[in-house]
PDB file of C-alpha atoms in Angstrom:
ATOM      1  CA  GLU A   1     -18.424  -2.042   5.356  1.00 68.00           C
ATOM      2  CA  ALA A   2     -17.883  -2.044   1.606  1.00 82.00           C
ATOM      3  CA  GLY A   3     -14.250  -1.829   0.552  1.00 94.00           C
ATOM      4  CA  VAL A   4     -12.535   0.390  -1.996  1.00 97.00           C
ATOM      5  CA  ALA A   5     -14.036  -0.269  -5.425  1.00 97.00           C
ATOM      6  CA  GLN A   6     -11.965  -0.009  -8.598  1.00 98.00           C
ATOM      7  CA  SER A   7     -12.783  -0.546 -12.240  1.00 97.00           C
ATOM      8  CA  PRO A   8     -11.976  -1.915 -14.673  1.00 97.00           C
ATOM      9  CA  ARG A   9     -10.134  -4.887 -13.227  1.00 97.00           C
ATOM     10  CA  TYR A  10      -8.031  -5.335 -16.364  1.00 97.00           C
ATOM     11  CA  LYS A  11      -7.240  -3.130 -19.340  1.00 97.00           C
ATOM     12  CA  ILE A  12      -5.180  -3.766 -22.463  1.00 98.00           C
ATOM     13  CA  ILE A  13      -4.338  -0.892 -24.787  1.00 97.00           C
ATOM     14  CA  GLU A  14      -1.730  -0.029 -27.388  1.00 97.00           C
ATOM     15  CA  LYS A  15       0.966   2.532 -26.729  1.00 95.00           C
ATOM     16  CA  ARG A  16      -0.016   6.129 -27.394  1.00 96.00           C
ATOM     17  CA  GLN A  17      -3.676   5.375 -26.594  1.00 97.00           C
ATOM     18  CA  SER A  18      -5.524   6.854 -23.630  1.00 97.00           C
ATOM     19  CA  VAL A  19      -6.943   5.053 -20.623  1.00 98.00           C
ATOM     20  CA  ALA A  20      -8.882   5.966 -17.488  1.00 98.00           C
ATOM     21  CA  PHE A  21      -9.338   4.214 -14.172  1.00 97.00           C
ATOM     22  CA  TRP A  22     -12.087   4.775 -11.636  1.00 98.00           C
ATOM     23  CA  CYS A  23     -12.038   4.499  -7.849  1.00 98.00           C
ATOM     24  CA  ASN A  24     -14.813   4.728  -5.261  1.00 97.00           C
ATOM     25  CA  PRO A  25     -13.348   4.943  -1.749  1.00 97.00           C
ATOM     26  CA  ILE A  26     -14.869   3.650   1.468  1.00 96.00           C
ATOM     27  CA  SER A  27     -17.816   5.832   2.480  1.00 94.00           C
ATOM     28  CA  GLY A  28     -16.736   8.724   4.675  1.00 93.00           C
ATOM     29  CA  HIS A  29     -13.052   8.473   3.835  1.00 94.00           C
ATOM     30  CA  ALA A  30     -11.678  11.939   3.176  1.00 93.00           C
ATOM     31  CA  THR A  31      -8.224  10.924   1.946  1.00 93.00           C
ATOM     32  CA  LEU A  32      -7.714   9.090  -1.328  1.00 95.00           C
ATOM     33  CA  TYR A  33      -4.473   7.790  -2.832  1.00 95.00           C
ATOM     34  CA  TRP A  34      -3.414   6.423  -6.201  1.00 97.00           C
ATOM     35  CA  TYR A  35      -0.426   4.076  -6.297  1.00 97.00           C
ATOM     36  CA  GLN A  36       1.405   2.444  -9.200  1.00 98.00           C
ATOM     37  CA  GLN A  37       2.803  -1.064  -8.701  1.00 97.00           C
ATOM     38  CA  ILE A  38       5.220  -2.374 -11.319  1.00 96.00           C
ATOM     39  CA  LEU A  39       5.714  -6.138 -11.398  1.00 94.00           C
ATOM     40  CA  GLY A  40       8.082  -7.301  -8.665  1.00 91.00           C
ATOM     41  CA  GLN A  41       8.079  -3.973  -6.820  1.00 93.00           C
ATOM     42  CA  GLY A  42       6.110  -2.437  -3.977  1.00 93.00           C
ATOM     43  CA  PRO A  43       3.441   0.165  -4.708  1.00 95.00           C
ATOM     44  CA  LYS A  44       4.604   3.745  -5.322  1.00 95.00           C
ATOM     45  CA  LEU A  45       2.446   6.763  -4.518  1.00 94.00           C
ATOM     46  CA  LEU A  46       1.340   8.819  -7.513  1.00 97.00           C
ATOM     47  CA  ILE A  47      -1.067  11.294  -5.922  1.00 96.00           C
ATOM     48  CA  GLN A  48      -2.880  11.957  -2.644  1.00 93.00           C
ATOM     49  CA  PHE A  49      -6.166  13.858  -2.262  1.00 94.00           C
ATOM     50  CA  GLN A  50      -7.675  15.292   0.895  1.00 91.00           C
ATOM     51  CA  ASN A  51     -11.356  15.718   0.018  1.00 91.00           C
ATOM     52  CA  ASN A  52     -11.153  17.324  -3.448  1.00 88.00           C
ATOM     53  CA  GLY A  53      -7.760  18.987  -2.958  1.00 92.00           C
ATOM     54  CA  VAL A  54      -4.353  17.611  -3.939  1.00 93.00           C
ATOM     55  CA  VAL A  55      -1.974  17.054  -1.004  1.00 90.00           C
ATOM     56  CA  ASP A  56       0.929  15.402  -2.814  1.00 91.00           C
ATOM     57  CA  ASP A  57       1.427  14.854  -6.541  1.00 94.00           C
ATOM     58  CA  SER A  58       5.218  15.061  -6.560  1.00 93.00           C
ATOM     59  CA  GLN A  59       5.599  11.575  -8.101  1.00 93.00           C
ATOM     60  CA  LEU A  60       2.886  11.979 -10.752  1.00 96.00           C
ATOM     61  CA  PRO A  61       4.269  12.239 -14.319  1.00 95.00           C
ATOM     62  CA  LYS A  62       2.186  15.261 -15.125  1.00 95.00           C
ATOM     63  CA  ASP A  63       3.035  15.310 -18.813  1.00 96.00           C
ATOM     64  CA  ARG A  64       0.887  12.215 -19.325  1.00 97.00           C
ATOM     65  CA  PHE A  65      -0.924  11.405 -16.064  1.00 98.00           C
ATOM     66  CA  SER A  66      -3.825  13.343 -14.571  1.00 97.00           C
ATOM     67  CA  ALA A  67      -6.204  12.681 -11.699  1.00 97.00           C
ATOM     68  CA  GLU A  68      -9.275  14.340 -10.312  1.00 96.00           C
ATOM     69  CA  ARG A  69     -11.651  14.016  -7.399  1.00 95.00           C
ATOM     70  CA  LEU A  70     -14.145  16.690  -8.241  1.00 84.00           C
ATOM     71  CA  LYS A  71     -16.803  16.098  -5.561  1.00 88.00           C
ATOM     72  CA  GLY A  72     -14.449  14.765  -2.914  1.00 86.00           C
ATOM     73  CA  VAL A  73     -15.758  11.215  -3.259  1.00 93.00           C
ATOM     74  CA  ASP A  74     -14.829   9.059  -6.244  1.00 96.00           C
ATOM     75  CA  SER A  75     -11.776   9.678  -8.382  1.00 97.00           C
ATOM     76  CA  THR A  76     -10.425   9.024 -11.863  1.00 98.00           C
ATOM     77  CA  LEU A  77      -6.824   8.565 -12.977  1.00 98.00           C
ATOM     78  CA  LYS A  78      -6.039   9.093 -16.649  1.00 98.00           C
ATOM     79  CA  ILE A  79      -3.007   8.327 -18.794  1.00 98.00           C
ATOM     80  CA  GLN A  80      -2.671  10.085 -22.138  1.00 97.00           C
ATOM     81  CA  PRO A  81      -0.739   8.978 -24.135  1.00 96.00           C
ATOM     82  CA  ALA A  82       0.319   5.645 -22.631  1.00 96.00           C
ATOM     83  CA  LYS A  83       3.882   4.355 -22.860  1.00 96.00           C
ATOM     84  CA  LEU A  84       5.159   0.804 -22.587  1.00 96.00           C
ATOM     85  CA  GLU A  85       6.626   1.547 -19.135  1.00 96.00           C
ATOM     86  CA  ASP A  86       3.147   2.375 -17.818  1.00 97.00           C
ATOM     87  CA  SER A  87       2.327  -1.329 -17.720  1.00 97.00           C
ATOM     88  CA  ALA A  88       1.530  -1.863 -14.041  1.00 98.00           C
ATOM     89  CA  VAL A  89      -1.226  -2.346 -11.492  1.00 98.00           C
ATOM     90  CA  TYR A  90      -2.883   0.912 -10.452  1.00 98.00           C
ATOM     91  CA  LEU A  91      -4.099   0.784  -6.876  1.00 98.00           C
ATOM     92  CA  CYS A  92      -6.486   3.126  -5.147  1.00 98.00           C
ATOM     93  CA  ALA A  93      -6.528   3.475  -1.367  1.00 96.00           C
ATOM     94  CA  SER A  94      -8.503   5.539   1.111  1.00 95.00           C
ATOM     95  CA  SER A  95      -8.349   6.503   4.765  1.00 93.00           C
ATOM     96  CA  LEU A  96     -10.531   8.458   7.152  1.00 91.00           C
ATOM     97  CA  GLY A  97      -8.125  11.375   7.055  1.00 80.00           C
ATOM     98  CA  ASP A  98      -8.954  12.718  10.482  1.00 72.00           C
ATOM     99  CA  SER A  99      -5.689  11.482  11.930  1.00 78.00           C
ATOM    100  CA  PRO A 100      -2.234  10.875  10.389  1.00 72.00           C
ATOM    101  CA  TYR A 101      -2.202   7.409  12.011  1.00 80.00           C
ATOM    102  CA  GLN A 102      -5.189   6.080  10.129  1.00 86.00           C
ATOM    103  CA  PRO A 103      -4.388   2.959   8.097  1.00 90.00           C
ATOM    104  CA  GLN A 104      -4.977   2.998   4.365  1.00 93.00           C
ATOM    105  CA  HIS A 105      -7.425   0.540   2.830  1.00 95.00           C
ATOM    106  CA  PHE A 106      -6.667  -0.619  -0.696  1.00 97.00           C
ATOM    107  CA  GLY A 107      -8.746  -1.783  -3.606  1.00 97.00           C
ATOM    108  CA  ASP A 108      -7.637  -4.745  -5.719  1.00 97.00           C
ATOM    109  CA  GLY A 109      -6.375  -2.491  -8.486  1.00 97.00           C
ATOM    110  CA  THR A 110      -6.558  -2.220 -12.257  1.00 98.00           C
ATOM    111  CA  ARG A 111      -3.977  -4.237 -14.165  1.00 98.00           C
ATOM    112  CA  LEU A 112      -2.883  -2.257 -17.230  1.00 98.00           C
ATOM    113  CA  SER A 113      -1.028  -3.880 -20.097  1.00 97.00           C
ATOM    114  CA  ILE A 114       0.438  -1.752 -22.891  1.00 97.00           C
ATOM    115  CA  LEU A 115       1.073  -3.477 -26.209  1.00 93.00           C
TER     116      LEU A 115
ATOM    117  CA  ASP B   1      10.680   8.133   5.559  1.00 53.00           C
ATOM    118  CA  ALA B   2      13.229   5.874   7.159  1.00 55.00           C
ATOM    119  CA  LYS B   3      14.379   2.852   5.230  1.00 87.00           C
ATOM    120  CA  THR B   4      13.528  -0.705   6.265  1.00 94.00           C
ATOM    121  CA  THR B   5      15.352  -3.976   5.616  1.00 95.00           C
ATOM    122  CA  GLN B   6      13.508  -7.292   5.389  1.00 96.00           C
ATOM    123  CA  PRO B   7      14.513 -10.787   4.292  1.00 97.00           C
ATOM    124  CA  THR B   8      13.533 -11.486   0.706  1.00 96.00           C
ATOM    125  CA  SER B   9      11.681 -14.701   1.500  1.00 97.00           C
ATOM    126  CA  MET B  10      10.728 -17.040   4.329  1.00 98.00           C
ATOM    127  CA  ASP B  11       8.930 -20.353   4.758  1.00 98.00           C
ATOM    128  CA  CYS B  12       6.782 -21.423   7.695  1.00 97.00           C
ATOM    129  CA  ALA B  13       4.951 -24.659   8.417  1.00 97.00           C
ATOM    130  CA  GLU B  14       1.178 -24.468   8.613  1.00 97.00           C
ATOM    131  CA  GLY B  15      -0.021 -24.151  12.216  1.00 97.00           C
ATOM    132  CA  ARG B  16       3.282 -22.761  13.452  1.00 97.00           C
ATOM    133  CA  ALA B  17       3.996 -19.167  14.421  1.00 97.00           C
ATOM    134  CA  ALA B  18       5.456 -17.091  11.603  1.00 98.00           C
ATOM    135  CA  ASN B  19       7.973 -14.496  12.808  1.00 98.00           C
ATOM    136  CA  LEU B  20       8.837 -11.823  10.248  1.00 98.00           C
ATOM    137  CA  PRO B  21      11.753  -9.523  11.140  1.00 98.00           C
ATOM    138  CA  CYS B  22      12.306  -5.940  10.040  1.00 97.00           C
ATOM    139  CA  ASN B  23      15.239  -3.603  10.626  1.00 96.00           C
ATOM    140  CA  HIS B  24      14.646   0.152  10.730  1.00 95.00           C
ATOM    141  CA  SER B  25      17.805   1.453  12.387  1.00 94.00           C
ATOM    142  CA  THR B  26      17.315   5.066  11.233  1.00 91.00           C
ATOM    143  CA  ILE B  27      13.748   5.418  12.518  1.00 92.00           C
ATOM    144  CA  SER B  28      13.040   8.769  14.153  1.00 88.00           C
ATOM    145  CA  GLY B  29      10.995   9.516  17.238  1.00 86.00           C
ATOM    146  CA  ASN B  30       7.748  10.427  15.508  1.00 84.00           C
ATOM    147  CA  GLU B  31       7.713   7.548  13.028  1.00 89.00           C
ATOM    148  CA  TYR B  32       5.423   4.581  13.389  1.00 91.00           C
ATOM    149  CA  VAL B  33       6.054   1.030  12.196  1.00 94.00           C
ATOM    150  CA  TYR B  34       3.301  -0.311   9.922  1.00 95.00           C
ATOM    151  CA  TRP B  35       2.833  -3.771   8.489  1.00 97.00           C
ATOM    152  CA  TYR B  36       0.831  -4.560   5.371  1.00 97.00           C
ATOM    153  CA  ARG B  37       0.553  -7.741   3.367  1.00 98.00           C
ATOM    154  CA  GLN B  38      -0.343  -8.386  -0.238  1.00 98.00           C
ATOM    155  CA  ILE B  39      -1.872 -11.635  -1.334  1.00 97.00           C
ATOM    156  CA  HIS B  40      -1.468 -12.503  -5.008  1.00 94.00           C
ATOM    157  CA  SER B  41      -3.679 -10.380  -7.319  1.00 93.00           C
ATOM    158  CA  GLN B  42      -5.067  -8.338  -4.435  1.00 96.00           C
ATOM    159  CA  GLY B  43      -4.313  -4.910  -3.027  1.00 97.00           C
ATOM    160  CA  PRO B  44      -2.217  -4.489   0.123  1.00 97.00           C
ATOM    161  CA  GLN B  45      -4.034  -5.233   3.378  1.00 97.00           C
ATOM    162  CA  TYR B  46      -3.346  -3.366   6.608  1.00 95.00           C
ATOM    163  CA  ILE B  47      -2.257  -5.658   9.460  1.00 97.00           C
ATOM    164  CA  ILE B  48      -1.038  -3.629  12.420  1.00 96.00           C
ATOM    165  CA  HIS B  49       0.998  -0.602  13.470  1.00 94.00           C
ATOM    166  CA  GLY B  50       2.848   0.632  16.543  1.00 94.00           C
ATOM    167  CA  LEU B  51       5.125   3.320  17.921  1.00 92.00           C
ATOM    168  CA  LYS B  52       7.118   1.785  20.777  1.00 91.00           C
ATOM    169  CA  ASN B  53       4.822  -0.514  22.732  1.00 88.00           C
ATOM    170  CA  ASN B  54       4.033  -4.031  21.608  1.00 94.00           C
ATOM    171  CA  GLU B  55       0.663  -4.285  19.873  1.00 96.00           C
ATOM    172  CA  THR B  56      -1.753  -7.158  19.263  1.00 97.00           C
ATOM    173  CA  ASN B  57      -4.924  -7.436  17.237  1.00 96.00           C
ATOM    174  CA  GLU B  58      -7.001 -10.230  15.769  1.00 96.00           C
ATOM    175  CA  MET B  59      -4.539 -10.744  12.922  1.00 95.00           C
ATOM    176  CA  ALA B  60      -1.090 -10.491  14.465  1.00 98.00           C
ATOM    177  CA  SER B  61       1.265  -9.214  17.150  1.00 98.00           C
ATOM    178  CA  LEU B  62       3.929  -6.563  16.670  1.00 98.00           C
ATOM    179  CA  ILE B  63       7.011  -6.621  18.865  1.00 98.00           C
ATOM    180  CA  ILE B  64       9.201  -3.487  18.739  1.00 97.00           C
ATOM    181  CA  THR B  65      12.615  -3.505  20.395  1.00 96.00           C
ATOM    182  CA  GLU B  66      13.287  -1.003  23.155  1.00 95.00           C
ATOM    183  CA  ASP B  67      15.662   1.019  20.953  1.00 95.00           C
ATOM    184  CA  ARG B  68      13.029   0.876  18.150  1.00 95.00           C
ATOM    185  CA  LYS B  69      15.647  -0.124  15.605  1.00 95.00           C
ATOM    186  CA  SER B  70      13.897  -3.364  14.722  1.00 96.00           C
ATOM    187  CA  SER B  71      10.564  -5.107  15.000  1.00 97.00           C
ATOM    188  CA  THR B  72       8.986  -8.522  14.479  1.00 98.00           C
ATOM    189  CA  LEU B  73       5.545  -9.317  13.118  1.00 98.00           C
ATOM    190  CA  ILE B  74       4.133 -12.525  14.565  1.00 98.00           C
ATOM    191  CA  LEU B  75       1.346 -14.536  12.969  1.00 98.00           C
ATOM    192  CA  PRO B  76       0.555 -16.925  15.843  1.00 96.00           C
ATOM    193  CA  HIS B  77      -0.926 -19.863  13.912  1.00 95.00           C
ATOM    194  CA  ALA B  78      -0.097 -19.551  10.234  1.00 97.00           C
ATOM    195  CA  THR B  79      -2.541 -20.905   7.666  1.00 97.00           C
ATOM    196  CA  LEU B  80      -2.171 -21.381   3.922  1.00 97.00           C
ATOM    197  CA  ARG B  81      -4.127 -18.139   3.426  1.00 96.00           C
ATOM    198  CA  ASP B  82      -1.287 -16.238   5.098  1.00 98.00           C
ATOM    199  CA  THR B  83       0.948 -16.862   2.076  1.00 98.00           C
ATOM    200  CA  ALA B  84       1.673 -13.323   0.839  1.00 98.00           C
ATOM    201  CA  VAL B  85       4.283 -10.567   0.549  1.00 98.00           C
ATOM    202  CA  TYR B  86       4.640  -8.752   3.871  1.00 98.00           C
ATOM    203  CA  TYR B  87       5.744  -5.134   3.914  1.00 97.00           C
ATOM    204  CA  CYS B  88       7.274  -3.364   6.895  1.00 97.00           C
ATOM    205  CA  ILE B  89       6.989   0.424   6.534  1.00 94.00           C
ATOM    206  CA  VAL B  90       7.992   3.321   8.751  1.00 92.00           C
ATOM    207  CA  ARG B  91       5.812   6.341   8.375  1.00 88.00           C
ATOM    208  CA  ALA B  92       5.781   9.843   9.801  1.00 80.00           C
ATOM    209  CA  SER B  93       2.910  10.734  12.092  1.00 73.00           C
ATOM    210  CA  ASN B  94       2.148  14.255  10.850  1.00 71.00           C
ATOM    211  CA  PHE B  95      -0.447  15.422   8.347  1.00 71.00           C
ATOM    212  CA  GLY B  96       0.989  15.758   4.870  1.00 69.00           C
ATOM    213  CA  ASN B  97       3.315  12.790   5.327  1.00 68.00           C
ATOM    214  CA  GLU B  98       0.794   9.978   5.356  1.00 74.00           C
ATOM    215  CA  LYS B  99       2.118   8.282   2.231  1.00 81.00           C
ATOM    216  CA  LEU B 100       3.359   4.724   2.505  1.00 87.00           C
ATOM    217  CA  THR B 101       6.792   4.039   1.032  1.00 89.00           C
ATOM    218  CA  PHE B 102       6.853   0.346   0.168  1.00 92.00           C
ATOM    219  CA  GLY B 103      10.025  -1.675  -0.267  1.00 89.00           C
ATOM    220  CA  THR B 104      10.058  -5.129  -1.833  1.00 89.00           C
ATOM    221  CA  GLY B 105       8.896  -6.894   1.340  1.00 95.00           C
ATOM    222  CA  THR B 106       9.245 -10.499   2.511  1.00 97.00           C
ATOM    223  CA  ARG B 107       7.582 -13.237   0.512  1.00 97.00           C
ATOM    224  CA  LEU B 108       6.159 -15.627   3.147  1.00 98.00           C
ATOM    225  CA  THR B 109       5.194 -19.098   2.015  1.00 98.00           C
ATOM    226  CA  ILE B 110       3.169 -21.294   4.340  1.00 98.00           C
ATOM    227  CA  ILE B 111       3.947 -24.951   3.768  1.00 97.00           C
ATOM    228  CA  PRO B 112       1.280 -27.610   4.370  1.00 96.00           C
TER     229      PRO B 112
END
C-alpha cells in the first residue's frame, strides 16, 4: 500500500511571498488532515476534511492560510502572504474515515523556511 | 482532549525492552490512548491504541492500568531504528473529534 505522498519536500521563500503544498492521501481514505509542526513541538492540526467537506478548521489562520480538497482525493494547502513564524514542517495525514478509531497515516511533510 | 504527561527523554540499551510511561489522569470513559512515534525527518508513525484492555501488535505492547490513569508502551527488543520521539495521546472516540493533540513526547535514544 502506497503511503501519503507530499510535495515538495523542501521549500524556501521570502516573507510576504506565496507558497503551496500538495498532498495525495492513501487510496480510499476519506479523511484528510493538515498539521503544522514547529521545531521542537508536536504537530498541531490546521484543518480536517471528510471527503471534500471541511470538518474542523478552527486552528487555521484564515487570513493567510487556505486549503482545498475539491474532488475529495488530493489536497493543497496555501499560505499567502507568508510570515517568518510560518517556518515549520507541514504534514498531511489520512485515515479511512469510516470509524472514529481509525489511526492516521502521515506523510513525511514539507519543510518550509521563510527568509 | 485530556492532557498527557511523559518524561522528556529516556535511554535504553539495544536488545533490551524499552518501557515508556504516560500519565493521563483526567482521561474520560470514551477516550482512547494512542501512541505514535516520529523518527527524525519523517512524519509521525502510528504504533498502537487501546481503551482499557492491554493490546499487542507486531510493533509493541500497550499496558493500561485498571483505573486508566496511566499506561506504558513496551518495545520488547529495542533496536537502533527505534530511536525516535514517542507521543502518547488521548483521543475521543466520536466522529468530529478525531484530531490528534500532540504534546512534546518522550525522546527515546537506543544505545548500542
